[in-house]
Short mmCIF file of N, CA and C in Angstrom, two decimals:
data_model
loop_
_atom_site.label_atom_id
_atom_site.label_comp_id
_atom_site.label_asym_id
_atom_site.label_seq_id
_atom_site.Cartn_x
_atom_site.Cartn_y
_atom_site.Cartn_z
N MET A 1 14.53 -27.02 -29.93
CA MET A 1 15.22 -25.93 -30.28
C MET A 1 15.49 -24.94 -29.38
N LYS A 2 16.76 -24.33 -29.16
CA LYS A 2 17.28 -23.23 -27.99
C LYS A 2 16.66 -21.99 -28.60
N LYS A 3 15.91 -21.25 -27.71
CA LYS A 3 15.88 -20.17 -28.03
C LYS A 3 17.11 -18.85 -28.15
N ARG A 4 17.03 -18.21 -29.36
CA ARG A 4 18.38 -17.44 -29.50
C ARG A 4 17.94 -15.98 -29.28
N SER A 5 18.31 -15.41 -28.15
CA SER A 5 18.34 -13.98 -28.08
C SER A 5 19.18 -12.98 -28.81
N THR A 6 18.98 -12.05 -28.99
CA THR A 6 19.62 -11.02 -29.08
C THR A 6 21.12 -10.71 -28.33
N TYR A 7 20.65 -10.31 -26.60
CA TYR A 7 21.60 -10.39 -25.91
C TYR A 7 22.19 -11.54 -25.93
N ARG A 8 21.83 -12.94 -25.62
CA ARG A 8 22.33 -13.96 -25.72
C ARG A 8 23.65 -13.87 -26.80
N LEU A 9 23.52 -13.62 -28.46
CA LEU A 9 23.75 -13.59 -29.09
C LEU A 9 25.31 -12.89 -29.18
N LEU A 10 24.99 -11.55 -28.75
CA LEU A 10 25.98 -10.47 -28.33
C LEU A 10 27.10 -11.38 -27.15
N VAL A 11 26.46 -11.42 -26.11
CA VAL A 11 27.42 -11.66 -25.00
C VAL A 11 28.66 -13.27 -25.61
N GLN A 12 27.93 -13.95 -26.51
CA GLN A 12 28.71 -15.16 -26.92
C GLN A 12 29.64 -14.89 -27.91
N SER A 13 29.63 -13.63 -28.46
CA SER A 13 30.40 -13.57 -29.68
C SER A 13 31.29 -12.12 -29.37
N GLU A 14 31.03 -11.69 -28.20
CA GLU A 14 32.09 -10.58 -27.42
C GLU A 14 33.40 -11.17 -27.63
N GLU A 15 34.23 -10.23 -27.86
CA GLU A 15 35.63 -10.36 -28.24
C GLU A 15 36.51 -10.15 -26.73
N LYS A 16 37.15 -10.56 -26.54
CA LYS A 16 37.97 -10.91 -25.29
C LYS A 16 38.99 -9.71 -25.20
N SER A 17 40.02 -9.86 -26.45
CA SER A 17 40.69 -8.22 -26.64
C SER A 17 40.39 -6.84 -26.47
N ARG A 18 38.94 -7.16 -27.07
CA ARG A 18 38.57 -5.60 -26.93
C ARG A 18 38.17 -5.22 -25.48
N ASN A 19 37.63 -6.32 -24.56
CA ASN A 19 37.47 -6.13 -23.33
C ASN A 19 38.80 -5.11 -22.55
N ILE A 20 39.80 -5.85 -22.70
CA ILE A 20 40.96 -5.42 -22.58
C ILE A 20 41.50 -4.03 -22.88
N LEU A 21 41.12 -3.71 -24.56
CA LEU A 21 41.20 -2.19 -24.31
C LEU A 21 40.44 -1.41 -24.13
N GLU A 22 38.92 -1.88 -23.95
CA GLU A 22 38.12 -0.53 -23.55
C GLU A 22 38.55 -0.24 -22.13
N ILE A 23 38.74 -1.64 -21.00
CA ILE A 23 39.06 -1.26 -20.01
C ILE A 23 40.67 -0.47 -19.71
N ALA A 24 41.42 -0.38 -20.78
CA ALA A 24 42.61 0.51 -20.45
C ALA A 24 41.95 2.05 -20.93
N LEU A 25 41.16 1.72 -22.08
CA LEU A 25 40.86 3.46 -22.38
C LEU A 25 39.92 4.27 -21.46
N TYR A 26 39.02 3.10 -20.76
CA TYR A 26 38.43 4.13 -19.69
C TYR A 26 38.95 4.64 -18.22
N ALA A 27 40.28 3.75 -18.27
CA ALA A 27 41.25 4.10 -17.24
C ALA A 27 42.19 5.24 -17.59
N VAL A 28 42.62 5.31 -19.34
CA VAL A 28 43.40 6.51 -19.41
C VAL A 28 42.55 7.54 -19.31
N PHE A 29 41.34 7.48 -19.50
CA PHE A 29 39.88 8.90 -19.55
C PHE A 29 39.91 9.75 -17.93
N ALA A 30 39.59 8.25 -17.28
CA ALA A 30 39.65 8.53 -15.81
C ALA A 30 40.92 9.39 -15.24
N VAL A 31 42.32 8.90 -15.60
CA VAL A 31 43.29 9.50 -15.03
C VAL A 31 43.25 11.08 -15.69
N SER A 32 43.12 10.84 -16.93
CA SER A 32 43.24 12.67 -17.49
C SER A 32 42.01 13.87 -17.02
N ALA A 33 40.49 12.95 -16.58
CA ALA A 33 40.49 13.66 -16.27
C ALA A 33 40.68 14.10 -14.61
N LEU A 34 41.23 13.11 -14.09
CA LEU A 34 41.72 13.45 -12.58
C LEU A 34 42.75 14.74 -12.13
N ALA A 35 43.55 13.85 -13.63
CA ALA A 35 45.09 15.21 -13.76
C ALA A 35 44.54 16.33 -13.81
N SER A 36 43.13 16.87 -14.54
CA SER A 36 43.13 18.15 -15.01
C SER A 36 42.18 18.92 -14.06
N ILE A 37 41.68 18.38 -13.41
CA ILE A 37 41.15 18.60 -12.06
C ILE A 37 41.77 19.04 -11.10
N TRP A 38 43.35 18.18 -11.01
CA TRP A 38 43.86 18.23 -9.78
C TRP A 38 45.03 19.63 -10.56
N GLN A 39 44.93 19.93 -11.58
CA GLN A 39 46.20 21.19 -12.61
C GLN A 39 44.95 22.49 -12.20
N PHE A 40 44.14 22.37 -12.48
CA PHE A 40 42.80 23.75 -11.54
C PHE A 40 43.13 23.78 -10.06
N ALA A 41 42.66 22.65 -9.28
CA ALA A 41 42.76 22.73 -8.39
C ALA A 41 44.48 23.12 -7.57
N GLU A 42 45.40 23.16 -8.41
CA GLU A 42 46.60 23.40 -7.61
C GLU A 42 46.87 25.01 -8.27
N GLN A 43 46.25 25.72 -8.50
CA GLN A 43 46.29 27.45 -9.23
C GLN A 43 46.26 27.87 -8.10
N PRO A 44 46.78 29.27 -7.99
CA PRO A 44 46.89 29.47 -6.91
C PRO A 44 45.74 30.84 -7.22
N ASN A 45 44.54 31.18 -6.07
CA ASN A 45 43.40 32.08 -5.92
C ASN A 45 43.57 33.02 -6.22
N VAL A 46 43.63 34.20 -7.25
CA VAL A 46 44.08 35.33 -7.58
C VAL A 46 42.72 36.22 -7.23
N LEU A 47 41.66 35.85 -6.87
CA LEU A 47 40.72 36.70 -6.55
C LEU A 47 40.97 37.70 -5.16
N PRO A 48 40.15 38.75 -5.43
CA PRO A 48 40.94 39.67 -4.09
C PRO A 48 40.04 39.34 -2.94
N LEU A 49 39.88 38.24 -2.22
CA LEU A 49 39.33 38.03 -1.21
C LEU A 49 39.41 38.36 0.08
N ASP A 50 41.07 38.51 0.22
CA ASP A 50 41.56 39.10 1.47
C ASP A 50 41.20 40.57 1.80
N ARG A 51 40.65 40.84 0.63
CA ARG A 51 39.99 42.72 1.02
C ARG A 51 38.77 42.91 1.30
N ILE A 52 38.08 41.69 1.29
CA ILE A 52 36.81 41.84 1.65
C ILE A 52 36.39 42.05 3.07
N GLY A 53 35.72 42.97 3.31
CA GLY A 53 35.37 43.37 4.72
C GLY A 53 34.42 44.90 4.93
N THR A 54 34.52 45.18 6.16
CA THR A 54 33.74 46.38 6.04
C THR A 54 34.78 47.63 6.38
N ALA A 55 34.34 48.83 6.11
CA ALA A 55 35.40 49.98 6.20
C ALA A 55 35.77 50.32 7.32
N THR A 56 34.89 49.57 8.33
CA THR A 56 35.69 49.80 9.74
C THR A 56 36.79 48.65 10.18
N GLU A 57 36.55 47.50 9.74
CA GLU A 57 37.63 46.38 9.26
C GLU A 57 38.85 46.80 8.75
N ARG A 58 39.03 47.54 7.69
CA ARG A 58 39.81 48.17 6.65
C ARG A 58 41.10 49.14 7.62
N ALA A 59 39.93 50.13 8.38
CA ALA A 59 40.62 51.53 8.89
C ALA A 59 41.45 50.37 10.12
N VAL A 60 40.76 49.42 10.59
CA VAL A 60 41.66 48.83 11.65
C VAL A 60 42.91 47.84 11.05
N GLU A 61 43.17 47.64 10.05
CA GLU A 61 43.91 46.72 9.72
C GLU A 61 45.12 47.82 8.97
N LEU A 62 44.83 48.73 8.55
CA LEU A 62 45.67 49.77 8.09
C LEU A 62 46.53 50.59 8.93
N ARG A 63 45.45 50.46 10.38
CA ARG A 63 46.32 50.97 11.82
C ARG A 63 47.32 50.06 12.18
N ILE A 64 46.99 48.79 12.26
CA ILE A 64 47.95 47.72 12.57
C ILE A 64 48.98 47.48 11.89
N ALA A 65 48.92 47.73 10.36
CA ALA A 65 49.88 47.43 9.83
C ALA A 65 50.93 48.80 9.62
N SER A 66 50.59 49.97 9.87
CA SER A 66 51.53 51.17 10.23
C SER A 66 51.77 51.50 11.11
#
């Protein structure tokens, strides 16, 4: 008599159409995650990083600009 483990029974009863649906859903989830990351990466930077510096650097920049 053959031993039937739970895992073996699950593998044998696996539905093939369900696997295709799962692969498609995982692909959709991955693409949507990448699209949302891309959306935030494309947004302009609104932080005032251009104005960071010492007071001396700012004075020099103001003299050059005027």
